[in-house]
Amino acid sequence: MKISFLIHNAYGIGGTITTTFNLAGALAERHDVEIVSVLRHREHPNLAPHPGVRLRALVDLRREKDHPLYGRPAKVFPAAEYRHHQYSELTDQRIAECLADIDADVVIGTRPGLNVHLALQAPERVLRVGQEHLTLDNHPPGLRTALRRAYRRLDVLTTVTEADADSYRRKMRLPGVRVEALPNSVPDPVLPTADGTARVVVAAGRLVPVKRFDLIIEAFARVVAERPDWQLRIYGKGEEQDRLRALIETLGLWNNVFLMGAVTPMEAEWVKGSIGVAASNFEPFGMTLVEAMRCGLPFVSTDCPYGPGEIIKDGEDGRLVPVGDGAALAAALLELVRDDERRRRMGEAAVANARRFAPGPVVAQAERLFKEALEARGARRAAPEHGGMQHALVSQGHAARDLARAAASSALRTVRKGRR
């Protein structure tokens, strides 16, 4: 198969970029694969693509910021999409030209706005696959309304969790669109896995409020009170860095908690630890959980929507605790800190259980999905809608609520502008 990925900016850093490069590289072992980056802002990507994956860009921001179409807002890319301010009539034009000329069998969009382009502009001859790396409930009502209109022209929609796939099936009316969970994959580790003897807890991610690194630090203060020889290492950068440093100072944890900065790849840092920890209020998937578990770390995480509960088997390869509960987080960490044998045993279980997120199983699932969708496209489009009238009424109810919320939001913005 010829497979083409359409991505926002392959030259940046982020989870979607990492997972796209991972999947593209694994597929390139048996297929003809390219990554089309809408934007480019530097000479070389931060992540090196697989040698078998071609990479090309549509708009080079180093040279084209003065293009007359660049300053005009995009008309196809939905206005309610988070990245809309980075799109323009120039990106509208270049994406449309790319899709019109594309010779791939399968084209995969990697964010909502690009999935809209794909649904509306890709030719009928290609299999149109929209990937969702966030969640339906995380999108604002106006965007959900736009997606509800466009997504019905996709062939396949994949989400990273089964919970989100179920949400799309229940809340969106997408007759003829195959909705299936396809988890992110993490490459096989190249270093020996952690042995559980290091007195180190590791956390990683963007230092932003939703990740609740403050809760992790506060919980770890309770660990230090009992086991002062343990460390917490936090990897990442972001807007919370100064506040977290101040919290470490306030709690007197300067000898136990360290802000390590951003490191890519993280494998060499995970294997230096014995326990992984996360305290997010919301997590569409949880790449850091899988990365740590593949490196031999049992993981303690909040049981937030959506990913952790589908990754961690509570009590077997990690622990799940209520969102926002610092005492429960500290207790779960201490449970593993105190018991060397349990920590070692759960680390071994983490390695075994996380193999389902290895490139092999995930790529096999993707290949099966694409093959079946290509073969069954005609029959699927002719088939009656699954779920009948009851499903239609349920999805129409969600659509009406989204329209009302979007209208209210628009009216509020108009009122605020009038007061200025």
Coordinates of C-alpha atoms in Angstrom, one line a residue:
M1 CA 0.0 0.0 0.0
K2 CA 1.0 3.6 -0.5
I3 CA 0.2 5.5 2.7
S4 CA 0.4 9.2 3.3
F5 CA 0.2 11.0 6.6
L6 CA -0.9 14.7 6.8
I7 CA 0.5 16.4 9.9
H8 CA 0.5 20.0 11.2
N9 CA 4.2 20.5 11.6
A10 CA 6.6 17.5 11.5
Y11 CA 9.5 19.8 12.4
G12 CA 8.3 20.6 15.9
I13 CA 8.0 18.6 19.2
G14 CA 4.9 16.9 20.5
G15 CA 3.1 13.7 21.1
T16 CA 1.3 13.6 17.8
I17 CA 4.5 14.1 15.9
T18 CA 6.2 11.3 17.9
T19 CA 3.4 8.8 17.4
T20 CA 3.0 9.7 13.7
F21 CA 6.8 9.1 13.2
N22 CA 6.5 5.8 15.1
L23 CA 3.6 4.4 13.1
A24 CA 5.0 5.7 9.8
G25 CA 8.3 4.1 10.5
A26 CA 6.8 0.8 11.4
L27 CA 4.5 0.8 8.4
A28 CA 7.5 1.6 6.1
E29 CA 9.0 -1.8 6.8
R30 CA 6.3 -3.2 4.4
H31 CA 4.7 -0.2 2.6
D32 CA 5.5 2.9 0.7
V33 CA 5.1 5.7 3.3
E34 CA 5.3 9.5 3.3
I35 CA 4.7 12.2 5.8
V36 CA 3.3 15.5 4.5
S37 CA 3.9 18.4 6.9
V38 CA 1.6 21.4 6.3
L39 CA 4.1 23.7 7.9
R40 CA 7.9 23.8 8.2
H41 CA 9.8 26.3 10.3
R42 CA 13.4 24.8 10.4
E43 CA 15.9 23.0 8.2
H44 CA 15.7 19.6 10.0
P45 CA 13.0 17.9 12.1
N46 CA 13.6 17.4 15.8
L47 CA 12.9 13.7 15.3
A48 CA 14.6 11.8 12.5
P49 CA 12.1 9.9 10.4
H50 CA 12.6 6.3 9.5
P51 CA 15.0 6.0 6.4
G52 CA 12.1 4.5 4.5
V53 CA 9.7 7.4 5.1
R54 CA 9.7 10.4 2.8
L55 CA 9.1 13.8 4.4
R56 CA 7.9 16.9 2.5
A57 CA 6.4 20.2 3.5
L58 CA 3.7 22.3 1.9
V59 CA 4.4 25.8 3.4
D60 CA 7.9 26.8 4.4
L61 CA 7.5 29.5 7.0
R62 CA 11.1 30.5 6.7
R63 CA 10.5 31.8 3.2
E64 CA 6.7 32.3 2.7
K65 CA 5.5 34.5 5.6
D66 CA 5.3 37.4 3.1
H67 CA 3.1 35.4 0.6
P68 CA -0.1 37.5 0.0
L69 CA -2.3 34.5 1.0
Y70 CA -0.5 33.8 4.2
G71 CA -2.1 36.8 6.0
R72 CA -5.6 35.8 5.2
P73 CA -7.4 33.4 7.6
A74 CA -8.2 29.9 6.5
K75 CA -11.7 29.1 5.2
V76 CA -11.5 25.3 5.1
F77 CA -9.6 24.6 8.3
P78 CA -12.4 25.0 11.0
A79 CA -12.3 28.3 12.9
A80 CA -13.1 26.5 16.2
E81 CA -10.0 24.3 15.9
Y82 CA -7.2 25.2 18.3
R83 CA -4.6 25.7 15.6
H84 CA -6.7 27.9 13.3
H85 CA -4.6 31.0 13.9
Q86 CA -1.7 29.2 12.2
Y87 CA -3.6 28.4 9.1
S88 CA -4.4 30.6 6.2
E89 CA -5.7 30.8 2.6
L90 CA -2.2 29.7 1.6
T91 CA -2.5 26.5 3.7
D92 CA -6.0 26.0 2.3
Q93 CA -4.7 26.2 -1.2
R94 CA -1.6 24.0 -0.7
I95 CA -3.5 21.3 1.2
A96 CA -6.2 21.2 -1.5
E97 CA -3.5 20.9 -4.3
C98 CA -1.7 18.2 -2.4
L99 CA -4.8 16.1 -1.9
A100 CA -6.0 16.5 -5.5
D101 CA -2.7 15.2 -6.8
I102 CA -2.0 12.5 -4.2
D103 CA -1.4 9.0 -5.5
A104 CA -1.7 7.2 -2.1
D105 CA -4.1 4.3 -1.4
V106 CA -4.6 5.6 2.2
V107 CA -4.4 9.1 3.4
I108 CA -4.3 9.7 7.2
G109 CA -5.1 13.0 8.8
T110 CA -3.6 13.6 12.3
R111 CA -5.7 16.4 13.8
P112 CA -9.4 17.6 13.6
G113 CA -8.7 20.5 11.2
L114 CA -6.7 18.3 8.8
N115 CA -9.3 15.6 9.0
V116 CA -11.8 18.2 7.7
H117 CA -9.6 18.9 4.8
L118 CA -9.2 15.2 4.1
A119 CA -13.0 14.6 4.4
L120 CA -13.9 17.5 2.1
Q121 CA -11.0 17.5 -0.5
A122 CA -9.5 14.0 -0.8
P123 CA -10.6 12.2 -3.9
E124 CA -13.0 9.3 -3.7
R125 CA -10.4 6.8 -4.9
V126 CA -8.3 7.1 -1.7
L127 CA -9.2 5.7 1.7
R128 CA -9.7 8.6 4.0
V129 CA -8.7 8.0 7.6
G130 CA -9.1 10.6 10.3
Q131 CA -7.0 10.2 13.5
E132 CA -8.1 11.8 16.7
H133 CA -5.2 12.2 19.2
L134 CA -7.4 14.2 21.7
T135 CA -11.0 13.3 22.6
L136 CA -14.5 14.2 21.4
D137 CA -15.5 15.7 24.8
N138 CA -12.3 17.8 24.8
H139 CA -13.3 19.7 21.6
P140 CA -15.4 22.9 22.0
P141 CA -19.1 22.7 20.8
G142 CA -18.4 24.7 17.7
L143 CA -15.7 22.3 16.6
R144 CA -17.8 19.3 17.3
T145 CA -20.5 20.8 15.1
A146 CA -18.0 21.3 12.2
L147 CA -16.7 17.7 12.7
R148 CA -20.2 16.2 12.7
R149 CA -20.8 17.7 9.3
A150 CA -17.4 16.8 7.8
Y151 CA -16.5 13.5 9.4
R152 CA -19.4 11.6 7.7
R153 CA -17.4 11.8 4.5
L154 CA -14.4 9.9 6.0
D155 CA -14.1 6.2 5.5
V156 CA -12.4 5.4 8.9
L157 CA -12.0 7.4 12.2
T158 CA -9.5 6.2 14.7
T159 CA -9.2 7.2 18.4
V160 CA -6.4 6.3 20.8
T161 CA -8.8 4.8 23.4
E162 CA -11.8 2.6 23.3
A163 CA -13.6 5.0 25.6
D164 CA -13.3 7.8 23.1
A165 CA -14.3 5.5 20.2
D166 CA -17.5 4.7 22.1
S167 CA -18.1 8.4 22.7
Y168 CA -17.9 9.0 18.9
R169 CA -20.2 6.1 18.2
R170 CA -22.8 7.4 20.7
K171 CA -22.7 11.1 20.2
M172 CA -21.9 11.6 16.5
R173 CA -24.1 10.5 13.6
L174 CA -21.5 9.1 11.2
P175 CA -23.3 6.6 8.9
G176 CA -20.9 4.4 7.0
V177 CA -17.8 5.5 8.9
R178 CA -15.9 2.8 10.7
V179 CA -14.9 4.1 14.1
E180 CA -12.2 2.0 15.9
A181 CA -9.6 2.5 18.6
L182 CA -6.0 2.4 17.4
P183 CA -3.6 3.0 20.3
N184 CA -0.3 4.9 20.0
S185 CA 2.7 2.7 19.7
V186 CA 6.1 3.0 21.5
P187 CA 9.2 1.5 19.9
D188 CA 10.9 -1.5 21.5
P189 CA 13.4 -0.4 24.1
V190 CA 17.1 -0.7 23.2
L191 CA 18.5 -0.4 26.8
P192 CA 18.1 -3.1 29.6
T193 CA 15.0 -2.5 31.6
A194 CA 15.0 -1.0 35.1
D195 CA 15.6 -3.5 37.9
G196 CA 13.7 -1.6 40.5
T197 CA 16.6 -1.0 42.9
A198 CA 17.1 2.7 42.2
R199 CA 15.5 5.0 44.8
V200 CA 14.1 7.2 42.1
V201 CA 10.6 8.1 41.0
V202 CA 10.3 9.6 37.5
A203 CA 7.7 11.9 36.0
A204 CA 7.7 13.4 32.5
G205 CA 5.5 15.7 30.3
R206 CA 4.7 19.3 29.6
L207 CA 4.9 21.5 32.7
V208 CA 1.3 22.8 32.3
P209 CA -1.6 23.0 34.9
V210 CA -3.6 20.0 33.6
K211 CA -0.6 17.6 34.2
R212 CA -0.7 18.5 38.0
F213 CA 3.0 18.2 38.7
D214 CA 2.3 20.3 41.8
L215 CA 0.2 17.4 43.2
I216 CA 3.0 15.0 42.4
I217 CA 5.5 17.2 44.4
E218 CA 3.1 17.6 47.3
A219 CA 2.5 13.8 47.4
F220 CA 6.2 13.1 47.2
A221 CA 6.8 15.3 50.3
R222 CA 4.9 12.6 52.2
V223 CA 7.2 10.0 50.7
V224 CA 10.3 11.9 51.7
A225 CA 9.0 12.3 55.2
E226 CA 9.2 8.5 55.6
R227 CA 12.0 7.7 53.1
P228 CA 14.3 10.7 52.7
D229 CA 16.7 8.7 50.5
W230 CA 14.3 8.7 47.6
Q231 CA 14.3 11.2 44.7
L232 CA 11.7 12.5 42.3
R233 CA 13.0 13.6 38.9
I234 CA 10.6 15.6 36.7
Y235 CA 11.4 15.9 33.0
G236 CA 9.8 18.5 30.7
K237 CA 9.4 22.2 30.2
G238 CA 6.5 24.6 30.2
E239 CA 4.7 27.5 31.8
E240 CA 4.6 25.9 35.3
Q241 CA 8.3 25.6 35.7
D242 CA 8.9 28.7 38.0
R243 CA 5.8 27.9 40.1
L244 CA 7.0 24.2 40.6
R245 CA 10.5 25.4 41.5
A246 CA 9.0 27.7 44.1
L247 CA 6.9 24.9 45.5
I248 CA 9.9 22.7 45.8
E249 CA 11.7 25.4 47.8
T250 CA 8.6 26.0 50.0
L251 CA 8.4 22.4 50.9
G252 CA 12.1 22.1 51.5
L253 CA 12.5 19.4 48.9
W254 CA 15.6 20.8 47.1
N255 CA 17.6 17.7 48.0
N256 CA 14.9 15.3 46.8
V257 CA 12.9 16.8 43.9
F258 CA 14.7 17.9 40.7
L259 CA 13.4 19.7 37.6
M260 CA 15.5 18.0 34.9
G261 CA 14.4 19.9 31.8
A262 CA 13.2 18.4 28.5
V263 CA 15.0 15.2 27.3
T264 CA 14.3 13.4 24.1
P265 CA 14.3 10.4 23.9
M266 CA 13.4 9.6 27.5
E267 CA 14.3 5.9 27.5
A268 CA 17.7 6.4 29.1
E269 CA 16.1 8.4 31.9
W270 CA 13.2 6.0 32.6
V271 CA 15.6 3.1 33.1
K272 CA 17.4 5.1 35.9
G273 CA 14.2 5.0 37.9
S274 CA 12.1 2.4 39.7
I275 CA 8.6 4.0 39.7
G276 CA 6.8 6.2 37.1
V277 CA 4.1 8.7 38.2
A278 CA 1.5 11.0 36.6
A279 CA -1.3 13.0 38.1
S280 CA -3.1 14.5 35.1
N281 CA -6.7 15.7 35.3
F282 CA -7.1 14.6 31.7
E283 CA -5.1 12.4 29.4
P284 CA -6.3 11.4 25.9
F285 CA -3.9 8.5 25.9
G286 CA -0.7 8.5 28.1
M287 CA 2.4 8.0 26.1
T288 CA 4.6 8.6 29.1
L289 CA 2.9 5.7 30.9
V290 CA 3.6 3.3 28.1
E291 CA 7.2 4.5 27.6
A292 CA 7.9 4.0 31.3
M293 CA 6.2 0.6 31.5
R294 CA 8.1 -0.7 28.5
C295 CA 11.3 0.3 30.3
G296 CA 10.3 -1.8 33.4
L297 CA 8.7 0.8 35.7
P298 CA 5.4 0.1 37.5
F299 CA 3.3 3.3 37.1
V300 CA 1.2 5.2 39.6
S301 CA -1.4 7.5 37.9
T302 CA -4.6 9.3 38.4
D303 CA -7.5 7.4 36.9
C304 CA -8.4 10.4 34.7
P305 CA -10.3 10.3 31.4
Y306 CA -9.3 8.6 29.1
G307 CA -6.1 6.7 28.8
P308 CA -4.6 5.5 32.1
G309 CA -7.5 3.1 32.9
E310 CA -6.9 1.4 29.5
I311 CA -3.2 1.1 30.0
I312 CA -2.6 0.3 33.7
K313 CA -3.9 -2.9 35.3
D314 CA -4.5 -1.6 38.8
G315 CA -2.6 -3.7 41.4
E316 CA -0.8 -5.7 38.7
D317 CA 1.5 -3.4 36.8
G318 CA 0.8 -0.1 38.6
R319 CA -1.8 1.8 40.6
L320 CA -4.7 4.0 39.7
V321 CA -5.9 6.7 42.2
P322 CA -8.7 9.3 42.1
V323 CA -8.1 12.5 40.2
G324 CA -6.8 15.3 42.5
D325 CA -6.3 13.1 45.5
G326 CA -2.8 13.9 46.8
A327 CA -3.2 11.6 49.8
A328 CA -4.1 8.6 47.6
L329 CA -1.2 9.4 45.3
A330 CA 1.2 9.5 48.2
A331 CA -0.1 6.2 49.6
A332 CA 0.2 4.5 46.3
L333 CA 3.8 5.7 45.9
L334 CA 4.7 4.6 49.4
E335 CA 3.1 1.2 48.8
L336 CA 5.7 0.6 46.1
V337 CA 8.6 2.5 47.8
R338 CA 8.2 0.3 50.9
D339 CA 8.1 -3.1 49.1
D340 CA 11.1 -3.9 47.0
E341 CA 9.8 -7.3 45.9
R342 CA 6.4 -6.0 44.9
R343 CA 8.0 -3.1 43.0
R344 CA 10.2 -5.6 41.1
R345 CA 7.3 -7.9 40.4
M346 CA 5.1 -5.1 39.1
G347 CA 7.9 -3.8 37.0
E348 CA 8.1 -7.2 35.2
A349 CA 4.4 -7.2 34.7
A350 CA 4.6 -3.7 33.3
V351 CA 7.1 -4.8 30.6
A352 CA 4.9 -7.8 29.7
N353 CA 1.6 -6.0 29.7
A354 CA 2.9 -3.0 27.7
R355 CA 4.0 -5.2 24.8
R356 CA 0.6 -4.7 23.3
F357 CA 1.6 -1.1 22.5
A358 CA 4.8 -2.2 20.7
P359 CA 4.9 -1.3 17.0
G360 CA 4.3 -4.9 15.8
P361 CA 0.8 -5.3 17.3
V362 CA -0.3 -1.7 16.6
V363 CA 0.9 -1.9 13.0
A364 CA -0.8 -5.2 12.5
Q365 CA -4.0 -3.7 13.7
A366 CA -3.6 -0.7 11.4
E367 CA -2.9 -2.9 8.4
R368 CA -5.9 -5.0 9.1
L369 CA -8.1 -2.0 9.5
F370 CA -6.9 -0.3 6.2
K371 CA -7.1 -3.6 4.3
E372 CA -10.6 -4.4 5.5
A373 CA -11.8 -0.8 4.8
L374 CA -10.4 -0.8 1.3
E375 CA -12.0 -4.1 0.5
A376 CA -15.4 -3.3 2.0
R377 CA -15.7 0.4 1.1
G378 CA -18.5 -0.1 -1.5
A379 CA -20.5 -2.5 0.7
R380 CA -20.0 -0.3 3.8
R381 CA -21.3 2.8 2.0
A382 CA -24.4 0.9 0.8
A383 CA -25.1 -0.7 4.2
P384 CA -27.9 0.6 6.4
E385 CA -26.9 2.7 9.4
H386 CA -26.2 0.7 12.5
G387 CA -28.3 1.5 15.5
G388 CA -31.4 2.7 13.7
M389 CA -33.7 5.4 15.0
Q390 CA -32.6 5.3 18.6
H391 CA -29.0 6.0 17.7
A392 CA -30.1 8.8 15.3
L393 CA -32.2 10.5 18.1
V394 CA -29.3 10.2 20.6
S395 CA -26.8 11.7 18.2
Q396 CA -29.2 14.4 17.1
G397 CA -29.7 15.4 20.8
H398 CA -25.9 15.9 21.2
A399 CA -25.8 17.8 17.9
A400 CA -28.6 20.2 19.1
R401 CA -26.8 20.9 22.4
D402 CA -23.5 21.6 20.6
L403 CA -25.2 24.0 18.2
A404 CA -26.8 25.8 21.2
R405 CA -23.6 26.1 23.1
A406 CA -21.7 27.3 20.0
A407 CA -24.3 30.0 19.4
A408 CA -24.2 31.1 23.0
S409 CA -20.4 31.3 22.9
S410 CA -20.5 33.3 19.7
A411 CA -23.1 35.7 21.2
L412 CA -21.0 36.2 24.3
R413 CA -17.9 37.1 22.2
T414 CA -20.0 39.6 20.2
V415 CA -21.2 41.3 23.5
R416 CA -17.7 41.5 24.8
K417 CA -16.5 43.1 21.6
G418 CA -19.3 45.7 21.9
R419 CA -18.1 46.6 25.4
R420 CA -14.6 47.4 24.3

